[in-house]
PDB file of C-alpha atoms in Angstrom:
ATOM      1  CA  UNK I   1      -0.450   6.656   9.743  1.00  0.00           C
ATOM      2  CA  UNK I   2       1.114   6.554  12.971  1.00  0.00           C
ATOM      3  CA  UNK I   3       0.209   4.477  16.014  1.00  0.00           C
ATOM      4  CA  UNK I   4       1.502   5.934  19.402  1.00  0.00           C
ATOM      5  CA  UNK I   5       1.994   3.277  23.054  1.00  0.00           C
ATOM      6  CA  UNK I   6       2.932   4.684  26.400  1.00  0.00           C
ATOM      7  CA  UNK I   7       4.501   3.416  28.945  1.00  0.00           C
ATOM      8  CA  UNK I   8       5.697   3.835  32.287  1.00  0.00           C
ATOM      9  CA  UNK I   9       2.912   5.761  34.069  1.00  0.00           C
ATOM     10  CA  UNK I  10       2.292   3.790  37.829  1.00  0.00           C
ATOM     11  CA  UNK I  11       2.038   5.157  41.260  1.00  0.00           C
ATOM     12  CA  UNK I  12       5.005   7.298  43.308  1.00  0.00           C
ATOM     13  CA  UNK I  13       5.032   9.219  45.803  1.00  0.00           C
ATOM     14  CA  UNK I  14       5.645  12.853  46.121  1.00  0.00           C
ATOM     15  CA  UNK I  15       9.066  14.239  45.439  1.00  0.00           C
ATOM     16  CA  UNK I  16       9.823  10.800  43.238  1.00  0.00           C
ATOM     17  CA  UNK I  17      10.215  10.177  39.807  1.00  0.00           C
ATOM     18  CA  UNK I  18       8.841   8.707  36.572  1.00  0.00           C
ATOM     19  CA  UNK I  19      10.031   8.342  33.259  1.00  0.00           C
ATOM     20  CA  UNK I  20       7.357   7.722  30.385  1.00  0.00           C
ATOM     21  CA  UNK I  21       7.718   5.835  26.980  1.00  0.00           C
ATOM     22  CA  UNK I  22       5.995   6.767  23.910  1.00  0.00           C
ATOM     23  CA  UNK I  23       6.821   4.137  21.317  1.00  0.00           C
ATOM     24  CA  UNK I  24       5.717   5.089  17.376  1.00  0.00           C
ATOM     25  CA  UNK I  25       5.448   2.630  14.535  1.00  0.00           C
ATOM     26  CA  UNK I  26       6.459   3.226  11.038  1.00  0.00           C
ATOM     27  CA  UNK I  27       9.491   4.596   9.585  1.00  0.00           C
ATOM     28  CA  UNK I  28       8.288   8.304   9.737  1.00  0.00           C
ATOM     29  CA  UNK I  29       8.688   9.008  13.252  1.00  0.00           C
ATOM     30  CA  UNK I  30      11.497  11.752  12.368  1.00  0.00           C
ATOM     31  CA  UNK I  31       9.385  13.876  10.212  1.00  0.00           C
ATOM     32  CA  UNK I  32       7.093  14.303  13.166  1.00  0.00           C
ATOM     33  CA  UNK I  33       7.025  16.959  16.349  1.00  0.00           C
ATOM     34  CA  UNK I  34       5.842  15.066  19.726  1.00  0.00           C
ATOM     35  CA  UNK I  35       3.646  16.466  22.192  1.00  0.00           C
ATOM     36  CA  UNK I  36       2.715  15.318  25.987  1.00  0.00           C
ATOM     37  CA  UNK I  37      -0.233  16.245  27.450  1.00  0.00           C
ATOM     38  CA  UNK I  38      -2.021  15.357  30.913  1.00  0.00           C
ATOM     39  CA  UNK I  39      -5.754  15.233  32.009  1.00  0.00           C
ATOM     40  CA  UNK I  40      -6.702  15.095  35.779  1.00  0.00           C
ATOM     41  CA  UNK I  41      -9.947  14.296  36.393  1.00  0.00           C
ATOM     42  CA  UNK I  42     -12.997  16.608  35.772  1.00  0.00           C
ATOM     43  CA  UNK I  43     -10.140  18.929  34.039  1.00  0.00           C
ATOM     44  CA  UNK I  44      -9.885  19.604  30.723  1.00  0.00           C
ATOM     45  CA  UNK I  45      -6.169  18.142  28.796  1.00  0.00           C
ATOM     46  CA  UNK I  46      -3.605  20.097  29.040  1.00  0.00           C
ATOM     47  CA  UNK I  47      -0.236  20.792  27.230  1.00  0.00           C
ATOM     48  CA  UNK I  48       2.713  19.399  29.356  1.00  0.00           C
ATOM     49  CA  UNK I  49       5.774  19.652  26.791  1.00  0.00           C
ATOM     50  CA  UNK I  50       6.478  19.694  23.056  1.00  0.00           C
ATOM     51  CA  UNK I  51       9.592  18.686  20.946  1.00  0.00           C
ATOM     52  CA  UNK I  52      10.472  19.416  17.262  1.00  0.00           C
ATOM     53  CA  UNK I  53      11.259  16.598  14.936  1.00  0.00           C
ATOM     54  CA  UNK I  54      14.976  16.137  15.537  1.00  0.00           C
ATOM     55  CA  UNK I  55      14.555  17.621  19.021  1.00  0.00           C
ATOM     56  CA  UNK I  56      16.382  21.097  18.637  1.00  0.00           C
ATOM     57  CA  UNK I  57      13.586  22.800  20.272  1.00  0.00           C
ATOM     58  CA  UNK I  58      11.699  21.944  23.341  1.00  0.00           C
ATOM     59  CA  UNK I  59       8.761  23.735  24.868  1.00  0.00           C
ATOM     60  CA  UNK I  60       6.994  23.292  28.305  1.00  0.00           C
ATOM     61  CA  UNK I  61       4.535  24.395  30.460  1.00  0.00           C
ATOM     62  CA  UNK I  62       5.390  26.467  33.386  1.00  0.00           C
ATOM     63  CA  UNK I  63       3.933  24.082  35.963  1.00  0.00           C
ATOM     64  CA  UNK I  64       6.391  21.347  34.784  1.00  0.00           C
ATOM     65  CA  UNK I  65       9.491  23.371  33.334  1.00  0.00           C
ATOM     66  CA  UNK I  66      12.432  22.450  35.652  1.00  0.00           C
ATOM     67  CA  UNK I  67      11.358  18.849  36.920  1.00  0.00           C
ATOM     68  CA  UNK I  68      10.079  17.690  33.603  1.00  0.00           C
ATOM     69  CA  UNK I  69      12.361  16.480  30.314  1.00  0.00           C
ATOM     70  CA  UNK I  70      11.594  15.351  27.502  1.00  0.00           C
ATOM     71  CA  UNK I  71      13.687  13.831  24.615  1.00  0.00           C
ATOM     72  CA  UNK I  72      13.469  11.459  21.576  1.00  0.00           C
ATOM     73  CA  UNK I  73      15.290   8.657  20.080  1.00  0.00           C
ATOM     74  CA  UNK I  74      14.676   8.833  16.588  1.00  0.00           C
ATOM     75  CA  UNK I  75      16.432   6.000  16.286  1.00  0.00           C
ATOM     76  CA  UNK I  76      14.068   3.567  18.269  1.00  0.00           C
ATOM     77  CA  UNK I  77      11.122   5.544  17.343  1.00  0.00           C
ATOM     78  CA  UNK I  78      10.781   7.029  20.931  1.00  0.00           C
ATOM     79  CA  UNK I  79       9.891  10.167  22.678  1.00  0.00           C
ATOM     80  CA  UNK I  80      10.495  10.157  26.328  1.00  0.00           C
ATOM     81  CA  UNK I  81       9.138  12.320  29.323  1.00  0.00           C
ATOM     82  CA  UNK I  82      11.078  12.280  32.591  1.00  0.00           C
ATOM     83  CA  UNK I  83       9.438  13.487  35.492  1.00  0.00           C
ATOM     84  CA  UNK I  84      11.611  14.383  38.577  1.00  0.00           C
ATOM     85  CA  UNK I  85      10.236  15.908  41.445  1.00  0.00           C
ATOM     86  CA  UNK I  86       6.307  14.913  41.270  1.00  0.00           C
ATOM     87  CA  UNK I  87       3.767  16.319  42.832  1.00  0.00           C
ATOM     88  CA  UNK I  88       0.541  15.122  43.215  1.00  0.00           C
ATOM     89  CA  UNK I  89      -0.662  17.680  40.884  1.00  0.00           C
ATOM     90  CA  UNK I  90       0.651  15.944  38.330  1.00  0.00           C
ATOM     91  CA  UNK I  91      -1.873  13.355  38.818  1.00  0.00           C
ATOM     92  CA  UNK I  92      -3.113  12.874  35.579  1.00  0.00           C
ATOM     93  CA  UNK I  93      -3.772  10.461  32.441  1.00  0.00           C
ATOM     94  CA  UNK I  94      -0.393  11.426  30.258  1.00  0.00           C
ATOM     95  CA  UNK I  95      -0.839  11.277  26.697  1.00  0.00           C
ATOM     96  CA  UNK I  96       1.783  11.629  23.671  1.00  0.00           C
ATOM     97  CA  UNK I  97       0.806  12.821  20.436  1.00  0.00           C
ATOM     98  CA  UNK I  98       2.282  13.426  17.123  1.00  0.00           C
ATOM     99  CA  UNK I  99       2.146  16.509  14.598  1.00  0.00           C
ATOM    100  CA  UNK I 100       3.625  18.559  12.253  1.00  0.00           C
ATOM    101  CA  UNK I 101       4.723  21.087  14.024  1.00  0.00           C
ATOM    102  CA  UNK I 102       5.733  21.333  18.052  1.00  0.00           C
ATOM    103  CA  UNK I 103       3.220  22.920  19.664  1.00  0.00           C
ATOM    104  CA  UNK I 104       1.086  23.688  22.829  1.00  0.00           C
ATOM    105  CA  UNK I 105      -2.158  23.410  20.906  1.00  0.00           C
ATOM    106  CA  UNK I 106      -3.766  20.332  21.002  1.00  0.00           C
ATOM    107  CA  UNK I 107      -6.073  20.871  17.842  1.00  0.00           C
ATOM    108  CA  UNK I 108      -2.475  20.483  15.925  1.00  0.00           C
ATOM    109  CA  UNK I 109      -1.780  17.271  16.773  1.00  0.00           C
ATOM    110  CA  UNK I 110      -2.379  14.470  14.523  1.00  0.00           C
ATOM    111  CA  UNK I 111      -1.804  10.710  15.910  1.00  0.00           C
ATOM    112  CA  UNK I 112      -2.301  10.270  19.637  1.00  0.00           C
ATOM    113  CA  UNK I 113      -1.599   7.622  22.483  1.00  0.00           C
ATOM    114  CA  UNK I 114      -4.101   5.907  24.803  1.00  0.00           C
ATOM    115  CA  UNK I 115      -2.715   7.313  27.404  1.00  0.00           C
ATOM    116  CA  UNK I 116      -1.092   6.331  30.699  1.00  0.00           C
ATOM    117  CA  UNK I 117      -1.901   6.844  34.242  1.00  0.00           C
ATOM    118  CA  UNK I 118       0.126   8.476  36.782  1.00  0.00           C
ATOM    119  CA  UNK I 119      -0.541   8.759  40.009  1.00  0.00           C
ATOM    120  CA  UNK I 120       1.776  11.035  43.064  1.00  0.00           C
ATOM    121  CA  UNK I 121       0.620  10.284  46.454  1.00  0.00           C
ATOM    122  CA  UNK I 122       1.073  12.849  48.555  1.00  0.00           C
TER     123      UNK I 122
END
């Protein structure tokens, strides 16, 4: 069992930047990819970026890939996402999830977040 927090979401304007905590508990966060992924109102969620277990491979989507990082501390049992150049597109309630494998596919994710709300203001 896993148990996921975020933290960090809040309001910016355009052209600023975020960066997003995703603290895990247990002593198994290593064994598991991380995910983030968004949901804007009235749209369905949405993969943002993926990162294998001892973060050798990263994935993202296109709409993010140059302004968004992400990274993990397996160390302090936390996956980061740091979000440079928002838009308000990015508008969204960010969640992190945890899996076995790094992947765009939500359905492969095991443990999630509650979620955290970011808001760009245009």
């Amino acid at each position: 069992q896993v148990q996921l927090v975020e933290s960090g979401g809040g309001l910016v304007q355009a052209g600023g930047s975020l960066r997003l905590s995703c603290a895990a508990s247990g002593r198994t966060f290593s064994r598991y990819a991380m995910g983030w992924f968004r949901q804007a109102p009235g749209k369905e969620r949405e993969f943002v970026t993926a990162i294998s277990t001892y973060g050798g491979d990263t994935y993202y989507a296109d709409s993010v890939k140059g302004r968004f990082t992400i990274f993990r501390d397996n160390v302090k049992n936390t996956v980061y996402l740091q979000m440079n150049s928002l838009k308000p597109e990015d508008t969204a309630v960010y969640y992190c999830a945890a899996g076995g494998t790094a992947s765009r596919a939500s359905r492969l994710y095991d443990y999630w977040g509650q979620g955290t709300q970011v808001t760009v203001s245009s």
